[in-house]
């Protein structure tokens, strides 16, 4: 009934377009959402847009299930209650609305309500004239309801947001008592086990005599240099090579996919100045940066701290990782010499299957990494640190155990702030238990005799 679709939007007479997700309703595309995404497309990621689509679609389903509810305030209150409690009658197991929702967690509800609040804030600020038109003559019933909701939101200042406000503040405006979100220490840092990393590199990516040098290099960039899994997929051929100061190891620079400098000092024909990667891709290949496209070739980019010229350099925590990377990089280039490349500048390409010579997909690597873990007897589980993101956590944990100061770790992980690294460097449960046991032993205390007797009888 409400389908997420890919939409290419042209806002002027030029040939450029913006690819954004849209929500197709029975009355057509939900145009306010489309306008919202077009404006935010330069500052927000595709994954953020997908999350907004899910939240908006939930509210559309609720609108559809309650067509006679014209009180917008009651509609939102009911929507929030349906998220919290679910929509089934617990006594009969029935749901006349047909929504069939189970209760959402407080964290999920917070995210959905926040998504909708920000959307309504934008609607009120961007189009105050349209907000006074009721109904829009050419609007579908869904757009009419969204515009009515936006008007109510603007009139009440924060129709949705105040449902989640601090209980000690803004008591006059608060209508619903919402349970406070539980505060956790952040969960077990899922770090890839250090004692199995050598096995993964040496044996995991090997099938008979065939070795996936490309996947080994990407894995070394994550575990040995702390990069996120998506970041190596923005690399061009010129972004890696022997380090001039130490030819035995690799020098790797991962540039901002849009604002990073183009390779070989390429100059933008329109300005005559050294060009950006975005201009280079458009001019030389007719491509958009991978963080700006949708579909299997998309690769995310979270920004952070750059070393210089909008580039992040690989800071090898263990020098041997840079040396092993260079070894496999050279072998990968030998493989690449026998592959007819597609019309693109990217370093990692398909060499054996799929579209040979075309850019290597992030999803394909994740599957290869999972298979490599299984080959060495590890189940690819987030809780065990054996997924791709576990390598970045292992890098951060290693730096903390080595006693490096937080500012140095910040630069190593390319974080914009020192606080951002805490999730990567916090101690895990096993480490906390070991520290408590050691502290107890230092105190020299023993179990009281009366409790020792109870324990021995159990």
CSV table of C-alpha atoms in Angstrom, one decimal:
chain,number,residue,atom,x,y,z
A,1,UNK,CA,0.0,0.0,0.0
A,2,UNK,CA,2.8,2.4,0.9
A,3,UNK,CA,5.9,1.6,-1.2
A,4,UNK,CA,9.4,3.0,-0.9
A,5,UNK,CA,10.6,4.0,-4.4
A,6,UNK,CA,13.7,5.5,-5.9
A,7,UNK,CA,13.1,9.0,-7.4
A,8,UNK,CA,15.4,11.1,-9.5
A,9,UNK,CA,14.5,14.8,-9.0
A,10,UNK,CA,15.4,17.6,-11.4
A,11,UNK,CA,14.7,21.0,-9.9
A,12,UNK,CA,15.8,23.2,-12.9
A,13,UNK,CA,16.6,23.1,-16.6
A,14,UNK,CA,20.1,21.6,-16.1
A,15,UNK,CA,20.9,18.0,-16.7
A,16,UNK,CA,21.7,17.3,-13.0
A,17,UNK,CA,19.4,15.4,-10.8
A,18,UNK,CA,19.2,14.2,-7.2
A,19,UNK,CA,18.5,10.6,-6.3
A,20,UNK,CA,16.3,10.3,-3.2
A,21,UNK,CA,13.8,7.8,-1.8
A,22,UNK,CA,10.2,8.5,-2.1
A,23,UNK,CA,7.0,7.2,-0.5
A,24,UNK,CA,4.3,6.1,-3.0
A,25,UNK,CA,0.8,6.3,-1.5
A,26,UNK,CA,-2.5,5.3,-3.2
A,27,UNK,CA,-2.8,9.0,-4.1
A,28,UNK,CA,0.7,9.3,-5.6
A,29,UNK,CA,4.1,10.4,-4.2
A,30,UNK,CA,4.1,12.1,-0.9
A,31,UNK,CA,5.5,15.4,-2.2
A,32,UNK,CA,6.3,17.1,1.1
A,33,UNK,CA,8.6,14.2,2.0
A,34,UNK,CA,10.2,14.4,-1.4
A,35,UNK,CA,10.9,18.1,-1.0
A,36,UNK,CA,12.3,17.4,2.4
A,37,UNK,CA,14.8,14.9,1.1
A,38,UNK,CA,15.9,17.1,-1.9
A,39,UNK,CA,16.8,19.9,0.5
A,40,UNK,CA,18.6,17.6,2.9
A,41,UNK,CA,20.4,15.6,0.2
A,42,UNK,CA,23.6,17.5,0.5
A,43,UNK,CA,23.9,17.2,4.3
A,44,UNK,CA,22.2,13.9,5.1
A,45,UNK,CA,23.1,10.3,4.2
A,46,UNK,CA,20.9,7.8,2.3
A,47,UNK,CA,20.6,5.7,5.4
A,48,UNK,CA,19.1,8.7,7.3
A,49,UNK,CA,16.6,9.1,4.5
A,50,UNK,CA,15.7,5.4,4.6
A,51,UNK,CA,15.1,5.7,8.3
A,52,UNK,CA,12.8,8.7,7.8
A,53,UNK,CA,10.8,6.9,5.2
A,54,UNK,CA,10.2,4.0,7.6
A,55,UNK,CA,8.9,6.4,10.3
A,56,UNK,CA,6.7,8.3,7.9
A,57,UNK,CA,5.3,5.1,6.4
A,58,UNK,CA,4.3,3.9,9.9
A,59,UNK,CA,2.4,7.0,10.5
A,60,UNK,CA,0.7,6.7,7.0
A,61,UNK,CA,-0.4,3.2,7.9
A,62,UNK,CA,-1.9,4.6,11.1
A,63,UNK,CA,-3.7,7.4,9.3
A,64,UNK,CA,-5.1,4.8,6.9
A,65,UNK,CA,-6.3,2.6,9.8
A,66,UNK,CA,-8.1,5.6,11.4
A,67,UNK,CA,-9.7,7.4,8.5
A,68,UNK,CA,-12.4,9.0,10.7
A,69,UNK,CA,-10.1,10.5,13.2
A,70,UNK,CA,-9.9,14.2,12.3
A,71,UNK,CA,-8.5,15.5,15.6
A,72,UNK,CA,-4.8,15.7,14.8
A,73,UNK,CA,-3.8,15.9,18.4
A,74,UNK,CA,-5.8,12.7,19.2
A,75,UNK,CA,-4.3,11.1,16.1
A,76,UNK,CA,-0.7,11.6,17.3
A,77,UNK,CA,-1.6,10.5,20.9
A,78,UNK,CA,-3.1,7.4,19.5
A,79,UNK,CA,-0.1,6.8,17.2
A,80,UNK,CA,2.3,7.1,20.1
A,81,UNK,CA,0.1,4.8,22.2
A,82,UNK,CA,0.0,2.2,19.4
A,83,UNK,CA,3.8,2.2,19.2
A,84,UNK,CA,4.1,1.7,22.9
A,85,UNK,CA,1.4,-0.9,23.6
A,86,UNK,CA,0.9,-2.5,20.2
A,87,UNK,CA,-2.4,-2.8,18.4
A,88,UNK,CA,-3.7,-6.2,19.5
A,89,UNK,CA,-6.4,-6.7,22.1
A,90,UNK,CA,-4.5,-8.8,24.6
A,91,UNK,CA,-7.7,-10.6,25.8
A,92,UNK,CA,-8.9,-11.7,22.4
A,93,UNK,CA,-5.7,-11.5,20.3
A,94,UNK,CA,-7.6,-9.5,17.7
A,95,UNK,CA,-6.6,-6.3,16.0
A,96,UNK,CA,-9.6,-4.6,14.1
A,97,UNK,CA,-7.3,-2.0,12.7
A,98,UNK,CA,-5.3,-4.6,10.7
A,99,UNK,CA,-2.0,-2.9,11.7
A,100,UNK,CA,-0.9,-5.9,13.8
A,101,UNK,CA,1.9,-4.0,15.6
A,102,UNK,CA,3.8,-5.5,18.5
A,103,UNK,CA,4.9,-3.0,21.2
A,104,UNK,CA,7.9,-1.0,20.0
A,105,UNK,CA,10.9,-0.5,22.4
A,106,UNK,CA,11.3,2.9,24.0
A,107,UNK,CA,14.4,3.5,21.9
A,108,UNK,CA,12.5,2.8,18.6
A,109,UNK,CA,9.6,5.0,19.7
A,110,UNK,CA,12.0,7.8,20.5
A,111,UNK,CA,13.6,7.5,17.0
A,112,UNK,CA,10.2,7.5,15.2
A,113,UNK,CA,8.8,10.4,17.1
A,114,UNK,CA,12.0,12.4,16.6
A,115,UNK,CA,12.0,11.7,12.9
A,116,UNK,CA,8.4,12.9,12.5
A,117,UNK,CA,9.0,16.0,14.7
A,118,UNK,CA,12.0,17.1,12.6
A,119,UNK,CA,9.9,16.6,9.4
A,120,UNK,CA,7.0,18.7,10.7
A,121,UNK,CA,9.4,21.4,11.9
A,122,UNK,CA,10.8,21.6,8.4
A,123,UNK,CA,7.3,21.7,6.9
A,124,UNK,CA,6.3,24.6,9.1
A,125,UNK,CA,9.5,26.6,8.4
A,126,UNK,CA,9.9,25.9,4.7
A,127,UNK,CA,6.3,26.4,3.5
A,128,UNK,CA,4.3,28.6,5.9
A,129,UNK,CA,1.9,29.7,3.2
A,130,UNK,CA,1.0,26.2,2.1
A,131,UNK,CA,0.4,25.4,5.8
A,132,UNK,CA,-2.5,27.8,5.8
A,133,UNK,CA,-4.2,26.2,2.8
A,134,UNK,CA,-6.8,23.6,3.8
A,135,UNK,CA,-7.3,21.5,1.9
A,136,UNK,CA,-4.9,21.7,-1.0
A,137,UNK,CA,-7.0,21.3,-4.1
A,138,UNK,CA,-4.7,18.9,-5.9
A,139,UNK,CA,-3.4,17.1,-2.8
A,140,UNK,CA,-4.2,13.5,-2.1
A,141,UNK,CA,-5.9,12.6,1.2
A,142,UNK,CA,-2.5,11.7,2.6
A,143,UNK,CA,-1.0,15.1,1.8
A,144,UNK,CA,-4.1,16.8,3.2
A,145,UNK,CA,-3.6,14.9,6.5
A,146,UNK,CA,0.1,15.7,6.5
A,147,UNK,CA,-0.5,19.4,6.0
A,148,UNK,CA,-3.1,19.4,8.7
A,149,UNK,CA,-0.6,17.7,11.0
A,150,UNK,CA,2.0,20.3,10.1
A,151,UNK,CA,-0.4,23.2,10.9
A,152,UNK,CA,-1.2,21.6,14.3
A,153,UNK,CA,2.5,21.0,15.0
A,154,UNK,CA,3.4,24.6,14.2
A,155,UNK,CA,0.5,26.0,16.4
A,156,UNK,CA,1.5,23.8,19.4
A,157,UNK,CA,5.2,24.5,18.9
A,158,UNK,CA,6.3,21.0,19.5
A,159,UNK,CA,3.4,18.7,19.1
A,160,UNK,CA,5.4,15.5,19.0
A,161,UNK,CA,8.7,16.5,20.6
A,162,UNK,CA,7.3,17.5,24.0
A,163,UNK,CA,6.0,14.0,24.5
A,164,UNK,CA,9.6,13.0,25.0
A,165,UNK,CA,10.8,16.0,27.0
A,166,UNK,CA,12.5,15.8,30.4
A,167,UNK,CA,9.9,15.1,33.1
A,168,UNK,CA,11.4,17.8,35.3
A,169,UNK,CA,11.1,20.5,32.6
A,170,UNK,CA,8.3,22.0,30.6
A,171,UNK,CA,5.6,20.4,32.8
A,172,UNK,CA,2.9,22.8,31.6
A,173,UNK,CA,3.1,21.5,28.0
A,174,UNK,CA,3.5,17.8,28.8
A,175,UNK,CA,0.5,15.7,28.0
A,176,UNK,CA,1.7,12.1,28.1
A,177,UNK,CA,3.8,10.5,30.8
A,178,UNK,CA,6.4,8.5,28.8
A,179,UNK,CA,8.7,6.2,30.6
A,180,UNK,CA,12.3,7.3,30.7
A,181,UNK,CA,14.7,5.5,28.4
A,182,UNK,CA,17.0,3.0,30.3
A,183,UNK,CA,20.6,4.2,30.5
A,184,UNK,CA,23.2,1.5,29.6
A,185,UNK,CA,26.9,1.6,29.8
A,186,UNK,CA,27.0,1.1,26.0
A,187,UNK,CA,27.0,-2.7,25.7
A,188,UNK,CA,29.9,-5.1,25.2
A,189,UNK,CA,32.4,-3.5,22.8
A,190,UNK,CA,32.3,-6.1,19.9
A,191,UNK,CA,36.0,-6.3,19.2
A,192,UNK,CA,37.3,-8.9,16.8
A,193,UNK,CA,39.4,-11.4,18.8
A,194,UNK,CA,43.1,-10.5,18.5
A,195,UNK,CA,44.2,-14.1,18.7
A,196,UNK,CA,42.3,-15.1,15.6
A,197,UNK,CA,43.1,-12.1,13.3
A,198,UNK,CA,46.3,-13.8,12.0
A,199,UNK,CA,44.2,-16.9,11.1
A,200,UNK,CA,41.7,-14.7,9.3
A,201,UNK,CA,44.3,-13.0,7.1
A,202,UNK,CA,46.4,-16.1,6.5
A,203,UNK,CA,43.6,-18.7,5.9
A,204,UNK,CA,40.1,-17.1,5.9
A,205,UNK,CA,40.3,-15.5,2.4
A,206,UNK,CA,41.9,-18.5,0.8
A,207,UNK,CA,39.9,-21.0,-1.3
A,208,UNK,CA,42.3,-23.7,-2.5
A,209,UNK,CA,45.1,-21.9,-4.3
A,210,UNK,CA,43.0,-18.8,-4.9
A,211,UNK,CA,43.6,-15.9,-2.4
A,212,UNK,CA,41.3,-12.8,-2.2
A,213,UNK,CA,44.1,-10.2,-1.9
A,214,UNK,CA,41.5,-7.4,-2.3
A,215,UNK,CA,39.4,-8.5,0.7
A,216,UNK,CA,42.6,-9.0,2.8
A,217,UNK,CA,43.7,-5.5,2.1
A,218,UNK,CA,40.3,-4.0,3.1
A,219,UNK,CA,40.3,-6.1,6.3
A,220,UNK,CA,43.8,-4.9,7.2
A,221,UNK,CA,42.7,-1.3,6.7
A,222,UNK,CA,39.9,-1.9,9.3
A,223,UNK,CA,41.8,-3.9,11.9
A,224,UNK,CA,45.2,-2.5,11.4
A,225,UNK,CA,44.3,1.2,10.7
A,226,UNK,CA,40.8,1.5,12.3
A,227,UNK,CA,38.8,2.5,9.2
A,228,UNK,CA,35.1,1.9,8.9
A,229,UNK,CA,34.1,-0.8,6.5
A,230,UNK,CA,32.6,1.6,4.0
A,231,UNK,CA,35.6,4.0,3.8
A,232,UNK,CA,38.0,1.8,1.6
A,233,UNK,CA,35.3,1.6,-1.1
A,234,UNK,CA,35.9,5.3,-1.9
A,235,UNK,CA,39.6,4.7,-2.8
A,236,UNK,CA,41.0,5.4,-6.2
A,237,UNK,CA,43.9,3.4,-7.7
A,238,UNK,CA,46.3,6.2,-6.8
A,239,UNK,CA,45.4,6.2,-3.1
A,240,UNK,CA,47.8,3.5,-2.0
A,241,UNK,CA,51.4,2.6,-2.5
A,242,UNK,CA,54.8,2.2,-0.9
A,243,UNK,CA,55.5,4.8,1.8
A,244,UNK,CA,58.4,7.1,0.5
A,245,UNK,CA,59.8,7.3,4.0
A,246,UNK,CA,59.7,3.5,4.5
A,247,UNK,CA,59.2,1.6,1.3
A,248,UNK,CA,58.7,-1.7,3.2
A,249,UNK,CA,55.2,-0.5,4.4
A,250,UNK,CA,52.2,1.1,2.7
A,251,UNK,CA,51.1,4.7,2.6
A,252,UNK,CA,47.3,4.8,2.3
A,253,UNK,CA,45.1,7.9,2.1
A,254,UNK,CA,41.3,7.7,1.9
A,255,UNK,CA,40.0,11.0,0.6
A,256,UNK,CA,36.6,12.6,1.3
A,257,UNK,CA,34.5,11.1,-1.6
A,258,UNK,CA,33.3,14.6,-2.7
A,259,UNK,CA,35.7,17.3,-1.3
A,260,UNK,CA,38.9,15.4,-1.4
A,261,UNK,CA,41.4,16.4,-4.1
A,262,UNK,CA,41.3,14.6,-7.4
A,263,UNK,CA,44.3,12.4,-8.2
A,264,UNK,CA,47.4,13.5,-10.2
A,265,UNK,CA,46.6,17.1,-9.5
A,266,UNK,CA,43.7,17.1,-12.0
A,267,UNK,CA,42.4,20.6,-12.5
A,268,UNK,CA,38.7,21.5,-12.8
A,269,UNK,CA,38.1,22.8,-16.4
A,270,UNK,CA,35.5,25.2,-15.1
A,271,UNK,CA,37.7,26.9,-12.5
A,272,UNK,CA,41.3,26.1,-13.6
A,273,UNK,CA,42.0,25.1,-10.0
A,274,UNK,CA,42.9,21.7,-8.5
A,275,UNK,CA,39.7,19.8,-8.7
A,276,UNK,CA,37.7,17.9,-6.1
A,277,UNK,CA,36.8,14.2,-6.4
A,278,UNK,CA,33.2,15.1,-7.1
A,279,UNK,CA,34.1,17.3,-10.1
A,280,UNK,CA,36.7,14.7,-11.3
A,281,UNK,CA,34.1,11.9,-11.2
A,282,UNK,CA,31.6,14.0,-13.1
A,283,UNK,CA,34.0,15.4,-15.7
A,284,UNK,CA,36.0,12.3,-16.4
A,285,UNK,CA,33.6,9.4,-15.9
A,286,UNK,CA,30.1,10.9,-15.7
A,287,UNK,CA,29.7,9.4,-12.1
A,288,UNK,CA,28.5,10.6,-8.8
A,289,UNK,CA,30.5,9.9,-5.6
A,290,UNK,CA,29.5,6.6,-4.1
A,291,UNK,CA,28.1,8.2,-0.9
A,292,UNK,CA,25.6,10.1,-3.2
A,293,UNK,CA,24.3,7.2,-5.1
A,294,UNK,CA,21.7,4.7,-4.1
A,295,UNK,CA,21.7,0.9,-4.7
A,296,UNK,CA,24.3,-1.8,-4.4
A,297,UNK,CA,27.2,0.5,-5.3
A,298,UNK,CA,26.5,2.9,-2.4
A,299,UNK,CA,29.2,3.3,0.2
A,300,UNK,CA,28.6,5.5,3.3
A,301,UNK,CA,30.8,8.3,4.7
A,302,UNK,CA,30.6,9.6,8.2
A,303,UNK,CA,33.1,12.4,8.0
A,304,UNK,CA,35.2,13.0,11.2
A,305,UNK,CA,38.8,14.3,11.6
A,306,UNK,CA,41.0,14.6,8.5
A,307,UNK,CA,44.8,14.5,8.5
A,308,UNK,CA,45.3,16.9,5.6
A,309,UNK,CA,43.7,17.9,2.3
A,310,UNK,CA,40.4,16.3,3.3
A,311,UNK,CA,42.1,12.9,3.5
A,312,UNK,CA,42.4,10.3,6.2
A,313,UNK,CA,45.7,8.5,6.4
A,314,UNK,CA,46.2,4.9,7.6
A,315,UNK,CA,47.9,5.0,11.0
A,316,UNK,CA,49.1,1.5,11.3
A,317,UNK,CA,49.0,0.5,15.0
A,318,UNK,CA,51.1,-2.6,14.4
A,319,UNK,CA,53.8,-1.8,11.7
A,320,UNK,CA,53.5,-5.3,10.3
A,321,UNK,CA,49.9,-4.6,9.1
A,322,UNK,CA,51.2,-2.0,6.8
A,323,UNK,CA,53.9,-4.4,5.4
A,324,UNK,CA,51.4,-7.2,4.9
A,325,UNK,CA,49.0,-4.7,3.3
A,326,UNK,CA,51.7,-3.7,0.8
A,327,UNK,CA,52.4,-7.3,0.0
A,328,UNK,CA,48.8,-8.2,-0.8
A,329,UNK,CA,48.2,-4.9,-2.6
A,330,UNK,CA,51.0,-5.7,-5.0
A,331,UNK,CA,49.6,-9.2,-5.7
A,332,UNK,CA,46.1,-7.6,-6.2
A,333,UNK,CA,47.6,-5.2,-8.7
A,334,UNK,CA,49.0,-8.2,-10.6
A,335,UNK,CA,45.5,-9.7,-10.7
A,336,UNK,CA,44.1,-6.3,-11.8
A,337,UNK,CA,46.5,-6.1,-14.8
A,338,UNK,CA,44.6,-9.1,-16.4
A,339,UNK,CA,41.2,-7.5,-15.8
A,340,UNK,CA,39.5,-5.2,-18.3
A,341,UNK,CA,38.5,-2.3,-16.0
A,342,UNK,CA,35.2,-0.5,-16.3
A,343,UNK,CA,34.9,3.2,-16.9
A,344,UNK,CA,35.7,4.3,-13.3
A,345,UNK,CA,38.7,5.2,-11.2
A,346,UNK,CA,38.0,2.9,-8.1
A,347,UNK,CA,40.7,0.7,-6.7
A,348,UNK,CA,38.7,-2.3,-5.7
A,349,UNK,CA,36.9,-4.1,-8.6
A,350,UNK,CA,35.3,-7.4,-9.4
A,351,UNK,CA,37.9,-9.8,-10.6
A,352,UNK,CA,36.3,-13.2,-10.8
A,353,UNK,CA,32.5,-13.0,-10.8
A,354,UNK,CA,29.7,-10.5,-11.4
A,355,UNK,CA,30.4,-7.5,-13.6
A,356,UNK,CA,34.1,-8.1,-14.1
A,357,UNK,CA,36.1,-4.8,-13.9
A,358,UNK,CA,33.2,-2.9,-12.3
A,359,UNK,CA,33.5,-1.4,-8.7
A,360,UNK,CA,33.5,-3.9,-5.9
A,361,UNK,CA,30.3,-3.7,-3.8
A,362,UNK,CA,30.3,-3.3,0.0
A,363,UNK,CA,27.7,-6.0,0.3
A,364,UNK,CA,29.9,-8.4,-1.6
A,365,UNK,CA,32.8,-7.8,0.7
A,366,UNK,CA,30.6,-8.3,3.8
A,367,UNK,CA,29.6,-11.7,2.5
A,368,UNK,CA,33.2,-12.6,1.7
A,369,UNK,CA,34.2,-11.5,5.3
A,370,UNK,CA,31.5,-13.7,6.8
A,371,UNK,CA,32.6,-16.7,4.7
A,372,UNK,CA,36.2,-16.1,5.7
A,373,UNK,CA,35.2,-16.2,9.4
A,374,UNK,CA,33.4,-19.4,8.9
A,375,UNK,CA,36.4,-21.0,7.2
A,376,UNK,CA,38.5,-20.5,10.4
A,377,UNK,CA,35.7,-21.7,12.7
A,378,UNK,CA,34.2,-18.4,13.7
A,379,UNK,CA,30.5,-17.5,13.5
A,380,UNK,CA,30.0,-14.0,12.1
A,381,UNK,CA,28.2,-12.5,15.1
A,382,UNK,CA,28.1,-8.9,16.3
A,383,UNK,CA,28.1,-10.1,19.9
A,384,UNK,CA,31.4,-12.0,19.3
A,385,UNK,CA,33.0,-9.1,17.4
A,386,UNK,CA,33.4,-11.2,14.3
A,387,UNK,CA,31.4,-9.0,11.9
A,388,UNK,CA,33.2,-6.4,9.8
A,389,UNK,CA,32.7,-3.6,12.4
A,390,UNK,CA,34.5,-5.6,15.1
A,391,UNK,CA,37.8,-4.8,13.5
A,392,UNK,CA,37.5,-1.1,14.2
A,393,UNK,CA,36.6,-1.9,17.8
A,394,UNK,CA,39.7,-4.2,18.0
A,395,UNK,CA,41.9,-1.3,16.8
A,396,UNK,CA,40.5,1.1,19.4
A,397,UNK,CA,40.7,-1.5,22.2
A,398,UNK,CA,44.3,-2.2,21.3
A,399,UNK,CA,45.2,1.5,21.5
A,400,UNK,CA,43.6,1.8,24.9
A,401,UNK,CA,45.4,-1.2,26.3
A,402,UNK,CA,48.7,0.2,25.1
A,403,UNK,CA,48.1,3.3,27.3
A,404,UNK,CA,47.8,5.8,24.4
A,405,UNK,CA,46.3,9.1,25.5
A,406,UNK,CA,42.7,10.0,24.3
A,407,UNK,CA,43.9,12.7,22.0
A,408,UNK,CA,46.2,10.4,20.1
A,409,UNK,CA,43.4,7.7,19.8
A,410,UNK,CA,41.1,10.4,18.5
A,411,UNK,CA,43.5,11.1,15.7
A,412,UNK,CA,44.1,7.4,15.0
A,413,UNK,CA,40.3,6.8,14.7
A,414,UNK,CA,39.7,10.1,12.8
A,415,UNK,CA,37.0,11.2,15.3
A,416,UNK,CA,35.8,14.8,15.3
A,417,UNK,CA,35.8,14.8,19.2
A,418,UNK,CA,37.6,12.9,21.9
A,419,UNK,CA,34.2,11.7,23.3
A,420,UNK,CA,33.3,9.8,20.1
A,421,UNK,CA,36.0,7.2,20.7
A,422,UNK,CA,34.6,6.0,24.1
A,423,UNK,CA,32.4,3.4,22.5
A,424,UNK,CA,35.5,1.9,20.9
A,425,UNK,CA,37.8,2.2,23.9
A,426,UNK,CA,35.5,1.3,26.9
A,427,UNK,CA,36.3,-1.9,28.8
A,428,UNK,CA,34.2,-4.9,28.1
A,429,UNK,CA,32.4,-7.1,30.7
A,430,UNK,CA,35.2,-9.7,30.9
A,431,UNK,CA,37.8,-7.0,31.4
A,432,UNK,CA,35.7,-5.4,34.2
A,433,UNK,CA,35.3,-8.8,35.9
A,434,UNK,CA,39.0,-9.4,35.7
A,435,UNK,CA,39.7,-6.0,37.2
A,436,UNK,CA,37.3,-6.6,40.1
A,437,UNK,CA,38.8,-10.0,40.8
A,438,UNK,CA,42.3,-8.5,40.9
A,439,UNK,CA,41.1,-5.6,43.2
A,440,UNK,CA,39.4,-8.1,45.6
A,441,UNK,CA,42.6,-10.1,45.8
A,442,UNK,CA,44.6,-7.0,46.7
A,443,UNK,CA,42.2,-6.4,49.6
A,444,UNK,CA,43.0,-9.9,50.8
A,445,UNK,CA,39.3,-10.6,51.8
A,446,UNK,CA,37.9,-14.1,51.9
A,447,UNK,CA,34.3,-15.5,51.9
A,448,UNK,CA,32.8,-15.3,55.5
A,449,UNK,CA,32.8,-18.8,57.0
A,450,UNK,CA,29.0,-19.0,57.5
A,451,UNK,CA,28.5,-18.3,53.7
A,452,UNK,CA,31.3,-20.6,52.8
A,453,UNK,CA,29.4,-23.4,54.6
A,454,UNK,CA,26.2,-22.6,52.7
A,455,UNK,CA,28.0,-22.6,49.4
A,456,UNK,CA,29.7,-25.9,50.1
A,457,UNK,CA,26.4,-27.6,50.9
A,458,UNK,CA,24.7,-26.4,47.7
